[in-house]
Amino acid sequence: MTMDKSFDARAAEARISAEWERANAFAAGANASRGESFSVMIPPPNVTGSLHIGHAFNNTLQDILVRWHRMRGFDTLWQPGQDHAGIATQMVVERQMALRGEPDRREIGRDAFVEKIWAWKQESGDTIINQLKRLGASCDWSRNAFTMSGAPSAPAGEDGNFHDAVIRVFVDLYDKGIIYRGKRLVNWDPHFETAISDLEVENREVQGHMWHFRYPLADGETYDYVERDADGNVTLRETRDYISIATTRPETMLGDGAVAVHPDDARYAPIVGKLCEIPVGPKAHRRLIPIITDDYPDPDFGSGAVKITGAHDFNDHGVATRNGIPLYALMDGRGAMREDGLSYEESAAIATRAAKGEDVGDVSAVNLVPTDLRGLDRYDARKRVIEAITEEGLAVTDAEGNPVVESKRIVQPFGDRSGVVIEPMLTDQWFVDTQRIVGPALAAVRDDRTRILPEQHKKVYFHWLENIEPWTISRQLWWGHQIPVWYGLDLRIENFVDDEGDGALDEVEMFGLLVDGLVHTGRRQHCAATFEAVRKKFRDDIAGLPQPLEISRVVEVADREAAIDLLSQSLADYTLSQDPTHLVYPVWRDPDVLDTWFSSGLWPIGTLGWPEDTPEMRKYFPTDVLVTGFDIIFFWVARMMMMQLEVVGDVPFHTVYVHGLVRDEKGAKMSKSKGNVIDPLTLIDEYGADALRFTLTSMAAMGRDPRLGPKHVEANRNFVTKIWNATRFAEMNGVRGGGARPEPQHTVNRWIIGEVAHIRQATDAALETYRFNDAATGLYAFVWGKVCDWYVEFAKPLFDGPEAEETRATMGWVLDQCYLMLHPIMPFVTEELWALTGDRGRMLVHGDWPDYGDELIDPAADRQMNWVIAVIEGLRSARAQMGVPAGARLDLIVTEADEAARTALAANGPLIERLARVNPARDGVAAKGMISVAAQGASFALPIEDVIDVAAETARLEKSRAKARKDADGLKARLSNPKFVANAEPEVIDETRDKLAALEDDIARLQTALAQLAAM
RNA sequence: GGGCGGUUAGCUCAGCUGGUAGAGCGCUUCGUUUACACCGAAGAUGUCGGGGGUUCGAAUCCCUCACCGCCCA
């Protein structure tokens, strides 16, 4: 057999992947030979996702840990899977439908749309899984999980019980009161028409405008407006009949509930408590709002006065709630001005009463959008508002009378998926009261039950959790786990009078119910995992109602309207038939779905079969390591911590390894818009998966962002080729792998075995501490620098001598160790070489990770070979510098040598002769026409005859001497410092003395050589 | 505004608990010697961002300044 000149990655990767799969090599527990388990949960990529370089990085690191543990015999599980990515998936499928010219989702309805998404998922949802396989990720693919598995809408083949876990947890937290529903200001995405969490909001600085408007004081009031400089000197004094407001969002003025100033702001003190007019809206119904004080306004920013729109701004919302200012909603779900609710006149009247301090109750029907602006998009409304105010002369103007509009950079919230400006909206949403479950998550990291690496990220974790806000978990989407809460009409109206007192309804009473009860009263709600369970709860509810209602059948309908229709119809029927068995009590389910991260938060237990008591759950939970990017620490890590601790009372993992973000060569974040995205699959095609993996690993310095360019990958592809060719050389010389560790006699062989032991210890130490880059660069230096550069070269002459057999055995074993140790980082080429070089019985993926150590190290061999290497390097350097033709074979004259040097020389003569291109060493004296080379304990002379240039040789030796002297002087200075000798550790002092001695030895030899040269 | 990180060879970066700097790429010269030109040999290049401090000793610890980046407000 002759090997090709290089590794054909493309062909081999596919073949090897198939072999791994056929052998079920990645199955949970494969190759287990000891009791301990090791489990890792993949951070689930979106089902819509495709592999980007960040995934490649993240999964390479996980795979290294997993393969390393599997080879060490741990019962290993790497759990793969995907999340259902609510918004993203809906977006993908809607776009596809639009492209095909199909009716949109509203036209086909929820069920049909969800069915389409499932169809899409089954057809295209495994893209990233297949890409991860190409990377070599050794997940147990048979267990691939999905956060929507087992949902009622799931088609065949999508079973699983993730849905059960999600619903179970929701119900549990609901029952504990940790999940609640409430009207809150949330981040509303007008494009997807759903609430999103603050983490899905990207605050970006954009070019915006700041308008300045005058809010006239009510009843023509005036005040002295005085501005002072830092020293208290008056810089401006004028009589004003208005208060000046700056805003970047004029359209929200319509919903203002107050103007706020800082309590210490002297400028406005005279008018606090007075009313002012919002300078927009029909003149006849101009609204007045109070001027209040609050700590929020910054007196130094703008005019120091802030308009308060509690329903459309988070800061304002805080001010409004603190001060009892009503929250007037202005927009609908699409970000357009509202058209619903009361007329502007009625609304303005109510708002005015509120401004005067009257309690006006619920203001959700109040619509303060003037008739002519209703239905307009928020930006069109803005334009109209500005025009109207300017026209009226209430814009603040400059000296020339032009309205003051500042162009400035403002920070605006954008939906991370939709890219549109987020609108703070007052809506009914479901929340997790995170305050109540955050404690254990903080404690677990504080007392190191979960370690976060690198440690600096702990701060971020703590900071976020210590200031945690309620988590909005409802999404107004169709794709996701529908909230398991049903509503029913509240029929227990307060003013119900049972005229006859007979506990039964007559027609009049029934009519009263219909009119008062159905339309105007609240609703009942119940939460349970199944409709059956919820039906029972409603039945208990209605049991208290007057008969015959109490025996109504609980049935499910689409929504509140349908419920009212059906109930009315049912009651009407009853009045005719008097047959109570036909009475129904309709209930409807909350249409919202849960935030995808709510399900991802249960990933560690959900993928292991919880809430069932599964063997996997018992064996692999808590999991060991979570490998993830920094960007996901809040989204996911913190939430998993909170949820697992709350639900099963344990941490989800004992270590979180946080890696950096892969950047381009210049350090810029990769982004589609910048066009600097590097596609990992392209790199795999070009250089092979091993080269890419090795590159990413060698860049994985803890806490740092790797910068990746194709050049780096190319360099490591060369490394793949290098070990391939070392194997090829071995193979050509009859070396085979698969043998037991030999116990050779020759120093070279003893030395390399010791080097293997060194690197094994270094590699394990690096992996144990998650220093992936140290593991990679250490192996690189060992394989290339030690094995290929020196050992293979040393072995060449040995193959012709009496040590040929032991050298073959040693080389076979050494290469086997290289394959084993490189396998977690470069699985394909090593698996291939493993198969090519021996009959092993099992694949390398199930090879036994070595555990030898110092016992294999022969210090004498170590010393001797390092000496030989130094001599060869010295000889080569001297030759090159003196311009000796590379091919010329020189005599090697030993002018001086101690015992150790003689032994080393005798044992390694052929090696030195071959690698330094010299004839066998013989004793002699330096003479004219020779150059000198100093080594520890020995001096050599090389006759280069007439080519010697005395001046050049002198210069070369002087340069060496100067360097040695400089180093020696430094060391001497240190040793002669009494404080150093007194304070430094003894080993350090010894080390310094040894170094100095060696240098002085060198200097002496150089000195001699120079003297000889001078004498010639 | 708060927090975190960075500033080391021409470029991209290592350098863990302080013991006087390394790798890859690039560059120069030489080389087809029984694996490999995706190679080998030899070589050049560093006030370790500036300033101060602790220490026998600082790229490494502390303070400070400058610039760059990220996160949160």
Tab-separated table of C-alpha atoms (C1' of nucleotides) in Angstrom, chain A residues 5 203 459 665 669 704 707 711-712 715 717-718 721-722 725-726 728-729 732 771 773 780 784 788-789 792-793 796 800 873 876-877 880-881 886 914 959 970-971 974 977 979-980 983-985 988 995, chain B residues 2-8 11-21 23-26 29-45 55-57 68-73:
chain	number	residue	atom	x	y	z
A	5	LYS	CA	0.709	12.554	-0.923
A	203	ASN	CA	-30.795	49.851	21.152
A	459	LYS	CA	-20.134	39.973	37.208
A	665	GLU	CA	-9.197	39.315	10.523
A	669	LYS	CA	-17.940	41.652	14.018
A	704	ARG	CA	-10.736	36.525	23.988
A	707	ARG	CA	-10.014	36.637	14.700
A	711	LYS	CA	-4.666	32.242	6.069
A	712	HIS	CA	-4.937	30.714	9.520
A	715	ALA	CA	-1.686	27.025	7.947
A	717	ARG	CA	-4.441	22.483	6.696
A	718	ASN	CA	-0.693	22.289	6.201
A	721	THR	CA	-0.747	17.387	5.613
A	722	LYS	CA	2.323	17.329	7.811
A	725	ASN	CA	3.189	12.746	5.512
A	726	ALA	CA	4.955	11.757	8.688
A	728	ARG	CA	3.399	8.186	5.006
A	729	PHE	CA	7.110	8.151	5.756
A	732	MET	CA	7.195	3.445	3.723
A	771	ARG	CA	-7.418	26.164	27.757
A	773	ASN	CA	-5.705	27.052	22.644
A	780	TYR	CA	1.071	21.454	17.118
A	784	TRP	CA	5.503	19.274	14.031
A	788	CYS	CA	8.376	15.613	12.451
A	789	ASP	CA	11.352	17.955	12.668
A	792	VAL	CA	11.563	11.406	12.100
A	793	GLU	CA	14.930	12.777	11.035
A	796	LYS	CA	16.163	7.746	9.341
A	800	ASP	CA	19.558	1.112	8.672
A	873	GLU	CA	21.714	23.569	15.417
A	876	ARG	CA	24.004	24.255	10.903
A	877	SER	CA	23.989	27.841	12.029
A	880	ALA	CA	24.849	28.813	7.005
A	881	GLN	CA	26.370	31.964	8.341
A	886	ALA	CA	24.380	23.273	1.796
A	914	ARG	CA	23.431	13.165	8.770
A	959	LYS	CA	28.403	38.413	17.904
A	970	GLY	CA	22.385	40.332	33.562
A	971	LEU	CA	22.465	37.101	35.502
A	974	ARG	CA	21.094	39.541	39.724
A	977	ASN	CA	22.341	41.487	44.498
A	979	LYS	CA	18.451	41.052	48.224
A	980	PHE	CA	17.871	38.655	45.342
A	983	ASN	CA	14.437	36.851	48.856
A	984	ALA	CA	14.165	34.740	45.749
A	985	GLU	CA	13.047	31.151	45.889
A	988	VAL	CA	15.068	30.277	41.043
A	995	LYS	CA	22.264	29.375	33.451
B	2	G	C1'	-21.980	52.612	34.789
B	3	G	C1'	-19.387	48.032	33.863
B	4	C	C1'	-16.069	44.772	31.181
B	5	G	C1'	-12.206	43.837	27.830
B	6	G	C1'	-8.115	45.306	24.690
B	7	U	C1'	-3.351	48.113	23.426
B	8	U	C1'	3.128	42.631	22.923
B	11	C	C1'	0.021	41.409	10.196
B	12	U	C1'	-3.187	38.125	13.508
B	13	C	C1'	-2.479	36.730	18.295
B	14	A	C1'	-0.365	33.481	22.765
B	15	G	C1'	2.153	34.477	27.287
B	16	C	C1'	-1.892	30.483	33.626
B	17	U	C1'	-0.309	31.730	40.088
B	18	G	C1'	5.675	38.116	38.856
B	19	G	C1'	11.905	35.240	37.401
B	20	U	C1'	14.187	39.702	31.834
B	21	A	C1'	9.345	37.710	25.543
B	23	A	C1'	3.594	31.016	17.645
B	24	G	C1'	1.366	31.300	12.816
B	25	C	C1'	1.419	34.264	8.526
B	26	G	C1'	4.606	37.621	5.963
B	29	U	C1'	19.174	33.958	2.222
B	30	C	C1'	20.061	28.988	1.003
B	31	G	C1'	18.213	24.138	-0.386
B	32	U	C1'	14.736	19.061	-4.867
B	33	U	C1'	19.510	15.393	1.322
B	34	U	C1'	15.431	7.994	1.036
B	35	A	C1'	7.584	11.702	4.184
B	36	C	C1'	6.005	16.348	3.084
B	37	A	C1'	7.616	22.739	-1.698
B	38	C	C1'	0.593	22.448	1.797
B	39	C	C1'	8.400	21.222	2.508
B	40	G	C1'	13.403	21.790	4.908
B	41	A	C1'	17.665	24.840	6.927
B	42	A	C1'	19.476	29.483	8.549
B	43	G	C1'	18.158	34.560	9.637
B	44	A	C1'	16.172	39.767	10.665
B	45	U	C1'	12.475	42.604	13.318
B	55	U	C1'	9.068	44.354	44.487
B	56	C	C1'	15.602	41.826	44.705
B	57	G	C1'	12.944	41.398	39.991
B	68	C	C1'	-9.985	51.175	20.519
B	69	G	C1'	-13.952	47.599	21.218
B	70	C	C1'	-18.214	45.347	23.675
B	71	C	C1'	-22.329	45.245	27.135
B	72	C	C1'	-25.862	47.892	30.120
B	73	A	C1'	-28.402	52.567	30.966
